[in-house]
Coordinates of C-alpha atoms in Angstrom, one line a residue:
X985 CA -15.2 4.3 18.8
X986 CA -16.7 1.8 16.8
X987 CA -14.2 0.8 13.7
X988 CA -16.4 1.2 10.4
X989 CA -15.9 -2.4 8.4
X990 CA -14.0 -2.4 5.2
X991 CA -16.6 -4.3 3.1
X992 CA -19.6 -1.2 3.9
X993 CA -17.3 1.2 3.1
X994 CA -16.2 0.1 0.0
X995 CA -19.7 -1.1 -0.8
X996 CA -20.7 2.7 0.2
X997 CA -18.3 4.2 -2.0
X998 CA -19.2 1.7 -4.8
X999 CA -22.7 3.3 -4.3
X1000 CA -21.6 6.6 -4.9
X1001 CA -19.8 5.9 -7.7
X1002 CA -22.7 3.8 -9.4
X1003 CA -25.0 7.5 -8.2
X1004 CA -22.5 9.3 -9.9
X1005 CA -22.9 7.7 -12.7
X1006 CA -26.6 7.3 -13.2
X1007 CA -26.8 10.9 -12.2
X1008 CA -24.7 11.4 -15.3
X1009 CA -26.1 8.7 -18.2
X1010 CA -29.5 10.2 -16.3
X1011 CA -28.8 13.6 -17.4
X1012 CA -27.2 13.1 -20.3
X1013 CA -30.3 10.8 -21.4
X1014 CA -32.9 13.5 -19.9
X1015 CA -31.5 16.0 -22.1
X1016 CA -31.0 14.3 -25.5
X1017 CA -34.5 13.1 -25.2
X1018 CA -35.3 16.6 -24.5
X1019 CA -33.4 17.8 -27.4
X1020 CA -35.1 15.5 -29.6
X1021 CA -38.3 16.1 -28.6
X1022 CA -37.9 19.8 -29.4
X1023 CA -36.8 18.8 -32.6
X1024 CA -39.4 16.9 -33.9
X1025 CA -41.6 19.5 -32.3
X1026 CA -39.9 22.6 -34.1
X1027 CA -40.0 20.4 -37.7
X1028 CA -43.6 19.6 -37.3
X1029 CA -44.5 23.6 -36.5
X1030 CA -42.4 24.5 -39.4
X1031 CA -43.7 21.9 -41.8
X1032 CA -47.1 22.6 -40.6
X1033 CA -46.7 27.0 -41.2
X1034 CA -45.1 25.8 -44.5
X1035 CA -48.0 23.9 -45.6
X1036 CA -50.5 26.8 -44.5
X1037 CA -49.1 29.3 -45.9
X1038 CA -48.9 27.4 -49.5
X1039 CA -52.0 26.6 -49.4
X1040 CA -52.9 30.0 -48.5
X1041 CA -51.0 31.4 -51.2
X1042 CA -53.0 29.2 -54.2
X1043 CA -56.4 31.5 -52.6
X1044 CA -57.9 33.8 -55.0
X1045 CA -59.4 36.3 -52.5
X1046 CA -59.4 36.5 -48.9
X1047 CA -63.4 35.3 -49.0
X1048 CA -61.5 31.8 -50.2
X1049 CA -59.8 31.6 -46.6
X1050 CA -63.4 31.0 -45.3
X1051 CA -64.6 28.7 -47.8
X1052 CA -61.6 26.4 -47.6
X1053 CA -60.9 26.5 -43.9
X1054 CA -61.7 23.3 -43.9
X1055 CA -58.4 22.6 -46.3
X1056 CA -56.4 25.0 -43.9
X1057 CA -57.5 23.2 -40.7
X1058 CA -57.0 19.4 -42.0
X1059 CA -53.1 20.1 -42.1
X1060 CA -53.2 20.1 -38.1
X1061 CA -56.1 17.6 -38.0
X1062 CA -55.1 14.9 -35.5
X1063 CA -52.9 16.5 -33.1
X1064 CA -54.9 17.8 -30.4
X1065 CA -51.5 20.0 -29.5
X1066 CA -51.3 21.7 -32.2
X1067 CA -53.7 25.0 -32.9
X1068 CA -54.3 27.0 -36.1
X1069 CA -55.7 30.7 -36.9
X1070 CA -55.4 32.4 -40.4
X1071 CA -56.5 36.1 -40.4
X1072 CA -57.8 37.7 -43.5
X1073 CA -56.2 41.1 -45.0
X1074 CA -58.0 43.3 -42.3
X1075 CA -56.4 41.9 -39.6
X1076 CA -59.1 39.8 -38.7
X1077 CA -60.0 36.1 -37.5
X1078 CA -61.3 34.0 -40.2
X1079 CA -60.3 30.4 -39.6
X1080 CA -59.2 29.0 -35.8
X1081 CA -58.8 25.9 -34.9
X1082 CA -58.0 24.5 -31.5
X1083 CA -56.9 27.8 -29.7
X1084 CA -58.7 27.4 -26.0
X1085 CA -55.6 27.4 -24.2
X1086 CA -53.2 29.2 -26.9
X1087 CA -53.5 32.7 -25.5
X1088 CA -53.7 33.5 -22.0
X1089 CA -56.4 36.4 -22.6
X1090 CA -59.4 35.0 -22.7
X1091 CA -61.1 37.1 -25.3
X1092 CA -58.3 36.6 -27.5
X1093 CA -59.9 33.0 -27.9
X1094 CA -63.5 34.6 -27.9
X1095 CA -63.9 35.2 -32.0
X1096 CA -63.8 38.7 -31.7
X1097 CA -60.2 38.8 -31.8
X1098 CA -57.7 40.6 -34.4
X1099 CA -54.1 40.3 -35.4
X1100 CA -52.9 43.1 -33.4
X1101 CA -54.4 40.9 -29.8
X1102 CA -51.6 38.1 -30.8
X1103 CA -48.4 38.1 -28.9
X1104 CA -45.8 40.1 -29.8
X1105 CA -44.2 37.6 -32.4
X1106 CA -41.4 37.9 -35.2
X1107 CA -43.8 37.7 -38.4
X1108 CA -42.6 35.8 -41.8
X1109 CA -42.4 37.8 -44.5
X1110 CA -44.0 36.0 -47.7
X1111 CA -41.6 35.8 -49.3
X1112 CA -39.1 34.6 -46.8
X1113 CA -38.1 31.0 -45.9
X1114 CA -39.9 29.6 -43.1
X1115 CA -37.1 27.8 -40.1
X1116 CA -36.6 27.2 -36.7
X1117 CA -35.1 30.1 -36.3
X1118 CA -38.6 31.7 -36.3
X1119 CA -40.4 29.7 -34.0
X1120 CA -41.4 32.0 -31.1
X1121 CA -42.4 31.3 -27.4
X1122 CA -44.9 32.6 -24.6
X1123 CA -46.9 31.3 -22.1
X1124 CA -51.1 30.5 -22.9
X1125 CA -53.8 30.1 -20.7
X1126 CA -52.8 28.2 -16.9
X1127 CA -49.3 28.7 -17.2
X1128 CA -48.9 26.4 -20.8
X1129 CA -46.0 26.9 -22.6
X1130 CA -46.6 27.6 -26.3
X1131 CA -44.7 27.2 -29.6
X1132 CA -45.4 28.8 -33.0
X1133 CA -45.0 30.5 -35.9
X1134 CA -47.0 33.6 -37.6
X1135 CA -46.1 34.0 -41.3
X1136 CA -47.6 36.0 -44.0
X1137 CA -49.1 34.2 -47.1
X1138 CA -49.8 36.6 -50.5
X1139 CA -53.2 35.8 -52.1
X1140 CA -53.6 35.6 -56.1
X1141 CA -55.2 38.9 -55.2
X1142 CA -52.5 40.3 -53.9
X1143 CA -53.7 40.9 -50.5
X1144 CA -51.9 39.6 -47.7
X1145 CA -52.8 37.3 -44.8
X1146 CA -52.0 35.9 -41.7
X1147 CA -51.1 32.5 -40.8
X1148 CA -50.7 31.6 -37.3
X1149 CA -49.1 28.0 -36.5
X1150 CA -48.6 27.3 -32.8
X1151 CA -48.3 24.0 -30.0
X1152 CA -49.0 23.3 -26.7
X1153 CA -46.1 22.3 -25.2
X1154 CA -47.8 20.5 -21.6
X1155 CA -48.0 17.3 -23.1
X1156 CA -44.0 17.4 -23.8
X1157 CA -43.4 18.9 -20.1
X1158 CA -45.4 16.1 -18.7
X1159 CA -43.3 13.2 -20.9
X1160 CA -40.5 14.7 -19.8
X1161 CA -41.8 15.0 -16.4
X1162 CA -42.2 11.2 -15.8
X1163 CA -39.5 10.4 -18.0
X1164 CA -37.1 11.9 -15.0
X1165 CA -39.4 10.8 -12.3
X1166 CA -38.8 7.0 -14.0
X1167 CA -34.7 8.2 -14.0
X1168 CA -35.3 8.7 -10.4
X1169 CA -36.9 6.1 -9.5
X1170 CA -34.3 4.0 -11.6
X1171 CA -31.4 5.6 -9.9
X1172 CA -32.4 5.0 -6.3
X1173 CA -33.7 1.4 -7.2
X1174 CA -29.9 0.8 -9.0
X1175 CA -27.5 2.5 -6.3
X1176 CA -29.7 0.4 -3.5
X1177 CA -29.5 -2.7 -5.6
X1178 CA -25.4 -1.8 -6.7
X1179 CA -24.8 -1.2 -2.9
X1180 CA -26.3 -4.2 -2.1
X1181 CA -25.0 -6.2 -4.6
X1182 CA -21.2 -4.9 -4.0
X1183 CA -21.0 -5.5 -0.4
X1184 CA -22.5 -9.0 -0.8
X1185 CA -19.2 -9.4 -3.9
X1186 CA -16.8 -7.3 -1.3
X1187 CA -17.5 -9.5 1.7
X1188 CA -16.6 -12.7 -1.0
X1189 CA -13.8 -11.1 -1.7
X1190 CA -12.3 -10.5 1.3
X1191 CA -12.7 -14.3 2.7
X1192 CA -9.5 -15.1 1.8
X1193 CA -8.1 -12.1 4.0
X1194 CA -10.0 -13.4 7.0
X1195 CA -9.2 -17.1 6.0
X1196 CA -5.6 -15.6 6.7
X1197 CA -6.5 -14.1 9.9
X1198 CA -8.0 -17.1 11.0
X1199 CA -4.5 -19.5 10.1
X1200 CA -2.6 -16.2 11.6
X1201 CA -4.9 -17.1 14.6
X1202 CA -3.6 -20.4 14.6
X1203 CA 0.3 -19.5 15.8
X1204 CA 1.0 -20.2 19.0
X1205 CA 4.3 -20.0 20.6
X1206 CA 4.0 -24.1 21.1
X1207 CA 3.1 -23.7 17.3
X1208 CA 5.9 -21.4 15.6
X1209 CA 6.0 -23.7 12.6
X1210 CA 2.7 -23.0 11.3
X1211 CA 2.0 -21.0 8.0
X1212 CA -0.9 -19.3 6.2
X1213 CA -1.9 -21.8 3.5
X1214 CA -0.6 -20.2 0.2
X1215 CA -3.4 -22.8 -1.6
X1216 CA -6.6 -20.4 -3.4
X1217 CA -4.9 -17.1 -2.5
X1218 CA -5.7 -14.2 -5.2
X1219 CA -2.7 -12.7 -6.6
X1220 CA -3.0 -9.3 -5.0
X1221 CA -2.5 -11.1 -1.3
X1222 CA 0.2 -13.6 -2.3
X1223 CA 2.7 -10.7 -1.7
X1224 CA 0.9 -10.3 1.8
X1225 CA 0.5 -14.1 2.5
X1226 CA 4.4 -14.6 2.0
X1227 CA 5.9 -11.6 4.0
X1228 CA 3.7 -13.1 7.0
X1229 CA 5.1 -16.8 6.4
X1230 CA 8.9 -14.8 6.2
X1231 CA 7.6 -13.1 9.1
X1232 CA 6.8 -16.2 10.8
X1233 CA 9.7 -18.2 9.8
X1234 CA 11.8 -15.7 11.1
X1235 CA 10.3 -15.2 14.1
X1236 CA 10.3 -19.0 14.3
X1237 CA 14.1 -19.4 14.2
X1238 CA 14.8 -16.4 16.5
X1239 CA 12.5 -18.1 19.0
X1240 CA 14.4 -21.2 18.1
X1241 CA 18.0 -19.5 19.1
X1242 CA 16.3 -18.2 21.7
X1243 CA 15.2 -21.6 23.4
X1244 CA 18.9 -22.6 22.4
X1245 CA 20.6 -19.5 24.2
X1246 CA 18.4 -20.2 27.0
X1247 CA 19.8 -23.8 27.3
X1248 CA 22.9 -23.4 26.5
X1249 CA 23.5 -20.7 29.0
X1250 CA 22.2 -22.6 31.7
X1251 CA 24.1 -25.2 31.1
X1252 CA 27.6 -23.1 30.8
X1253 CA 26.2 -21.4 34.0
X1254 CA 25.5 -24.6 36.0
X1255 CA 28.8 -26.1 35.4
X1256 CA 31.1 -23.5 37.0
X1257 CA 28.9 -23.3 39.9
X1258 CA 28.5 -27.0 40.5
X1259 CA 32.3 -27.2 40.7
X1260 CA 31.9 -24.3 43.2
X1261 CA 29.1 -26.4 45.2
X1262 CA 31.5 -29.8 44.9
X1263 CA 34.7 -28.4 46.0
X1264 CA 32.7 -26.9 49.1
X1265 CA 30.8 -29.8 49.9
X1266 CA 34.6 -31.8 49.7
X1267 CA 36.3 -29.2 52.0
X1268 CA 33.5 -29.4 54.6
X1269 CA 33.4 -33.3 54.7
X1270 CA 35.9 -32.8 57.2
X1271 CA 38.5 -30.8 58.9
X1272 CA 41.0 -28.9 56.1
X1273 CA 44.2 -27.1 56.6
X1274 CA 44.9 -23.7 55.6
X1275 CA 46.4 -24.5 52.3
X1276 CA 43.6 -26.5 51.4
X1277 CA 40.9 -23.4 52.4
X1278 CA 43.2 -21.0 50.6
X1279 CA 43.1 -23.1 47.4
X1280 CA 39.7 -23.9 47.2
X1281 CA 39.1 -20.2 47.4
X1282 CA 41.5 -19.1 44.8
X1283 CA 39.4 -22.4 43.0
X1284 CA 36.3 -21.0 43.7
X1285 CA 37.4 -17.4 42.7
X1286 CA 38.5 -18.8 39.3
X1287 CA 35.5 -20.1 38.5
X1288 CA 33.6 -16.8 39.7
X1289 CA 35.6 -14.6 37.2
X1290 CA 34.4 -17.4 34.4
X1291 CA 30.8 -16.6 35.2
X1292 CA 31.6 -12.8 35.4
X1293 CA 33.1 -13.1 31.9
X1294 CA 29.9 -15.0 30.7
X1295 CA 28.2 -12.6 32.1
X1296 CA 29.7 -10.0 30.7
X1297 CA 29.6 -11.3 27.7
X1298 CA 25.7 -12.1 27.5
X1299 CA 25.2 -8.4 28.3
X1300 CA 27.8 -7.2 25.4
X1301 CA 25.6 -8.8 23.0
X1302 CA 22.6 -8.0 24.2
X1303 CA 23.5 -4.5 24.4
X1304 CA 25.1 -4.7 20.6
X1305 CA 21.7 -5.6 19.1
X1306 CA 20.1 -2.6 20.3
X1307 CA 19.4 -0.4 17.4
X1308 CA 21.2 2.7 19.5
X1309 CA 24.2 0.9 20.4
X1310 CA 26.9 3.4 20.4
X1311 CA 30.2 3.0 17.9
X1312 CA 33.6 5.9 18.7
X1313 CA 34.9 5.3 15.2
X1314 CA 38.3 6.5 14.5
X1315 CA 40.9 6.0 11.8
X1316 CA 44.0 4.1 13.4
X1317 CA 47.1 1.8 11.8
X1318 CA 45.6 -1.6 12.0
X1319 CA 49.3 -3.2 12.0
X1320 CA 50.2 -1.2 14.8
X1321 CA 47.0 -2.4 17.0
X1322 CA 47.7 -5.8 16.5
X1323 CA 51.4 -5.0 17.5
X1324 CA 50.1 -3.8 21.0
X1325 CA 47.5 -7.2 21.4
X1326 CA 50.4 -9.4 20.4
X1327 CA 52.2 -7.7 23.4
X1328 CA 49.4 -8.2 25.8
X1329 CA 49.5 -11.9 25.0
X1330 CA 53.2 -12.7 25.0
X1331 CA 53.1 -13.3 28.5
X1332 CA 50.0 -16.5 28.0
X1333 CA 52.2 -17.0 24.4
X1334 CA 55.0 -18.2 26.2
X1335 CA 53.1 -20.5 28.9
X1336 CA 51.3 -22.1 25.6
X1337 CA 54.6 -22.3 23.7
X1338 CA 53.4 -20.6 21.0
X1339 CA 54.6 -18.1 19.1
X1340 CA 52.7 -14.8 17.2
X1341 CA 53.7 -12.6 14.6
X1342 CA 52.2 -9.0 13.3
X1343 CA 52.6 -8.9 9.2
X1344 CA 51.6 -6.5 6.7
X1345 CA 49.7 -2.7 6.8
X1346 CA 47.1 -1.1 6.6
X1347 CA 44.6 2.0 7.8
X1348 CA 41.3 1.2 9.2
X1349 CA 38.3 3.2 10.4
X1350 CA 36.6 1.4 12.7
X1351 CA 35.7 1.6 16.6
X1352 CA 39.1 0.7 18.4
X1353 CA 37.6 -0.5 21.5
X1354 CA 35.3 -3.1 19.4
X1355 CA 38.1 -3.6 17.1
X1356 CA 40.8 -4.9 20.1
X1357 CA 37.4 -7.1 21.8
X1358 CA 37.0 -9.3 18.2
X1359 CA 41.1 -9.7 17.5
X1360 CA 41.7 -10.7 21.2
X1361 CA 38.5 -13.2 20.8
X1362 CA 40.8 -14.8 18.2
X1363 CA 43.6 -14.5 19.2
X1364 CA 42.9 -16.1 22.4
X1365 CA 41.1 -18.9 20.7
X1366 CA 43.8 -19.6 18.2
X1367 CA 46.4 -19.8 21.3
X1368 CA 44.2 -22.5 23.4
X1369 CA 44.2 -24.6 20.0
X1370 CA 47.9 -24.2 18.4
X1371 CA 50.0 -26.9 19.3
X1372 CA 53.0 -26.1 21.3
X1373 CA 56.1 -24.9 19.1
X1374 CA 53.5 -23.6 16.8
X1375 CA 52.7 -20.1 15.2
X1376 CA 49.9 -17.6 14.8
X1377 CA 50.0 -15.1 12.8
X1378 CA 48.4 -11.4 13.0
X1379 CA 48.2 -9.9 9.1
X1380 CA 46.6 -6.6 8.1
X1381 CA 46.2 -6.1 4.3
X1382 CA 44.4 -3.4 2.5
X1383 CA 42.3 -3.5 -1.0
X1384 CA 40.4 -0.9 -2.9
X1385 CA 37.5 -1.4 -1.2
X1386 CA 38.0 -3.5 2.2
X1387 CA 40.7 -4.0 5.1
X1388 CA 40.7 -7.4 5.7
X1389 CA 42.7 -8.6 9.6
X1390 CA 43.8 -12.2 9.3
X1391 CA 44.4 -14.5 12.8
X1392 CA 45.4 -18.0 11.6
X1393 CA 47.5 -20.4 13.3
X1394 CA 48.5 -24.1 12.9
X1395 CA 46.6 -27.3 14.1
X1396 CA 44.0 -30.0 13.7
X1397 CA 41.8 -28.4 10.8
X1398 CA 38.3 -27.5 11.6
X1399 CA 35.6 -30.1 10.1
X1400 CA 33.5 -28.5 7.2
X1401 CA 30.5 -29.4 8.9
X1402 CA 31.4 -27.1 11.5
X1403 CA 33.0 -24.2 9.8
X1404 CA 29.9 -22.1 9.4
X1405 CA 28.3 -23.0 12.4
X1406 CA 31.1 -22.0 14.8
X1407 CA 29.8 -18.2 15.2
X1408 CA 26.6 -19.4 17.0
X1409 CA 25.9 -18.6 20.3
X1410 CA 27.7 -21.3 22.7
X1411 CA 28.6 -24.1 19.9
X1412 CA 32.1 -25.8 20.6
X1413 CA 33.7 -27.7 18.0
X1414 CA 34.8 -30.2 20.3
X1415 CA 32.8 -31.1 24.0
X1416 CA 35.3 -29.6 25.9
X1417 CA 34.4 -26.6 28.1
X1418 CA 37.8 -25.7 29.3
X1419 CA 38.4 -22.7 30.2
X1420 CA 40.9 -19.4 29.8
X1421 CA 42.2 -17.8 32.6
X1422 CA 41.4 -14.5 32.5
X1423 CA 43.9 -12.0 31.4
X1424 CA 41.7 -8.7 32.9
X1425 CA 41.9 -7.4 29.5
X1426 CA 40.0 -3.7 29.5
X1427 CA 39.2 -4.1 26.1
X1428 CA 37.5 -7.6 26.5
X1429 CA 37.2 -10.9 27.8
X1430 CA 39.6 -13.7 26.4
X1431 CA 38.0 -16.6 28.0
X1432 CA 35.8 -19.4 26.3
X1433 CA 32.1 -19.3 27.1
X1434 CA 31.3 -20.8 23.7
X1435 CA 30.9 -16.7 23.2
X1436 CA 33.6 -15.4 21.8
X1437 CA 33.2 -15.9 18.2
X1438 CA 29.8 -15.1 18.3
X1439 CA 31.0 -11.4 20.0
X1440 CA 33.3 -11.2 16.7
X1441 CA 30.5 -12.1 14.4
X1442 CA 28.2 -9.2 15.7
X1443 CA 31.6 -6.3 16.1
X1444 CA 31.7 -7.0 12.3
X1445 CA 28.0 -6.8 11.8
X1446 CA 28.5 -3.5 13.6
X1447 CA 30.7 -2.1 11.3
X1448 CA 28.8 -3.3 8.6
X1449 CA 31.4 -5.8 7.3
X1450 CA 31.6 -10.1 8.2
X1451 CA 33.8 -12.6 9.4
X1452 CA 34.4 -15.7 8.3
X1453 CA 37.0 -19.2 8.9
X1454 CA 39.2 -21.3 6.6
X1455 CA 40.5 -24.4 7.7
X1456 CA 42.7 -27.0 6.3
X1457 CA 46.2 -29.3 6.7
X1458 CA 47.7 -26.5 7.0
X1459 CA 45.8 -24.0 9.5
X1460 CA 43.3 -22.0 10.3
X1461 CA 42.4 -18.9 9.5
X1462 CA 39.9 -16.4 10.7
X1463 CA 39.0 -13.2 8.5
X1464 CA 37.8 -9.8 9.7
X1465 CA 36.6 -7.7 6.0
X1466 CA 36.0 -4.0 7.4
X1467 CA 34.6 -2.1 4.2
X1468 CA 36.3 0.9 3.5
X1469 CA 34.4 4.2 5.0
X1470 CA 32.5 1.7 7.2

């Protein structure tokens, strides 16, 4: 199905609405002039029976309508429209003037007509005030629409007369006739030339939305870093133009992390198995004893349960950024979990020479399993980096509004330029890769794989609350904020 184009569309509705409203300045035009037409039209029949029937009126006898018809006629003189007949106290004709096509019987035009032959009209008394209101209508000869007005006019003599004051109303149907035939004609020649016009001013104005389609064109994944030009963009699309830029920035940096994951992964990945490759390649140089075999083994097994945990780890996260990842959240006593991980740990406490300590209280809603996976994270890093004889310490305090779980321990501070960067994916402070054995924790893997903060980072993103480190002389602390009813 062919996709109708946004610039004939609104050019066609642009052309509706200029028909619309010709059709209505049109009409509204047509029928004033109309209007005004009939009222010039009305004031000259009424002036016009006015005039007749005063002159009428200053007759002695109705002989004097004869010998002054010649007055009586020159008051509609010049207007081949308009039509007079005066008819004497009998009833009959005695003046006419331009009454062919008056009356549409023809002998009514003949000369032998009387008064009584006339349509039926409304007469004027004499004495009454001639208006509009006593204008009549009927139809003359082929169909013409006529106007007038009969009135009676009282002679000196007393008699009474007959004036008769009418207009042919063709000449006012054909004005208006080609009047509206020119409206027509107008309004097709305007909406064409409006529809014309406004796609032509529509397809200008929509150049900057395909100047952005062609810089949108322009991305590339070899060229993340490019943007829509912001320069000559109408206000209405700067909105647009900038959520696209965020769009593409963001997709930009993801793609970035991405590449970085990638790489880093790899790398962790390689290492473990190129110690696997080496130690093989030593033990098959030559011949080995059983001891030897049985340790590189248990070597080689080691540094298969290092790329399990990465493994595992990789797919925690991956898993965690789905939008349906599943949280069991529960209320529990915080203090009291962190008893039970301190527990866990004594046992790789004691080989470190450290010790750890559970302080404070507090309630917490949060998913248990998720909750044991980030403290352990911590607390497993904090024990490969507290000197031996030192401390860590496991505090749970509670505020109005969050729960916040402290791990800190003592040791060499933690450089400000890497205190906010230690959550990313595979960054180590230092270059070492060492290594944790692995405890077979259920609730989560304690070894390094430059993962483990990052796993605490997105548990608290989970919950909706954060994580974040504090280091100085005196030690390092890592802080989980759980918001309350999170």
């Amino acid at each position: 199905m062919r996709v109708r184009s946004l610039a004939a569309t609104l050019a066609l509705a642009f052309g509706a609405t200029t028909l619309a409203v010709f059709v209505l300045v049109g009409s509204f035009l047509y029928l004033a002039l109309e209007k005004q037409i009939k009222a010039q039209d009305n004031l000259d029949i009424v002036l016009a029976a006015r005039h007749a029937r005063r002159l009428a009126e200053e007759l002695e006898t109705s002989m004097g309508i004869r010998e002054h018809s010649d007055r009586l006629i020159s008051i509609v003189l010049g207007n081949q429209a308009m039509s007079m007949e005066v008819f004497d106290p009998a009833g009959n004709r005695a003046v006419e003037h331009n009454i062919a096509d008056t009356f549409a019987v023809p002998n009514v035009a003949s000369g032998a007509a009387t008064l009584a032959a006339l349509p039926p009209l409304a007469r004027v008394a004499a004495s009454a005030r001639i208006t509009e209101a006593d204008i009549g209508e009927w139809t003359g000869r082929n169909g013409a629409p006529i106007r007038g007005i009969l009135t009676d006019a009282r002679l000196r003599d007393g008699e009474t007369a007959s004036v008769l004051v009418a207009r042919n109303m063709s000449d006012r149907w054909l004005l208006l006739d080609r009047y509206r035939d020119r409206l027509h004609l107008a309004g097709v020649a305007g909406v064409t030339l409006a529809m014309l016009l406004g796609y032509l001013l529509i397809r200008a104005a929509l150049r900057p939305l395909r100047d952005i389609a062609a810089s949108a064109s322009l991305v590339t994944v070899n060229r993340l870093n490019t943007r829509i030009a912001v320069a000559r963009v109408p206000s209405e699309l700067e909105t647009l133009v900038a959520s696209l830029n965020a769009m593409l920035e963001r997709v930009d940096l993801g793609f970035q992390r991405l590449s970085r994951f990638t790489a880093d992964l790899a790398h962790d990945m390689r290492t473990p198995l190129s110690n696997m490759r080496g130690a093989a390649e030593v033990a098959l140089a030559r011949p080995r004893s059983v001891d030897e075999y049985e340790s590189l083994l248990a070597s080689n097994l080691e540094e298969c349960d290092r790329l399990s945990r990465m493994i595992e780890n990789v797919l925690f996260l991956a898993r965690a950024e789905h939008p349906q990842f599943v949280k069991h959240m529960r209320e529990f006593d915080a203090a009291r979990e962190l008893s039970h991980i301190a527990e866990y740990f004594e046992g790789i406490a004691e080989e470190a020479l450290v010790r750890v300590r559970v302080s404070g209280a507090a309630s917490l809603t949060a998913d248990l399993e998720l909750f044991r996976r980030a403290v352990s994270n911590l607390l497993a890093n904090a024990i490969r980096y507290t000197p031996q004889g030192g401390e860590i310490v496991l505090d749970a305090s509670a505020s109005a509004d969050v729960v916040r779980v402290t791990v800190s321990n003592e040791g060499q501070p933690i450089a400000a330029e890497h205190i906010e960067r230690i959550f990313d994916r595979f960054y180590r402070v230092d270059p070492s890769r060492s290594s944790l054995p692995s405890s077979g924790l259920s609730r989560g893997s304690t070894g390094s794989a430059g993962l483990g903060l990052a796993i605490v980072r997105t548990i608290m993103e989970l919950h909706g609350g954060s994580v974040h480190a504090q280091s100085d002389a005196r030690s390092t602390r890592f802080v989980l904020v759980f918001r309350r009813g999170g």
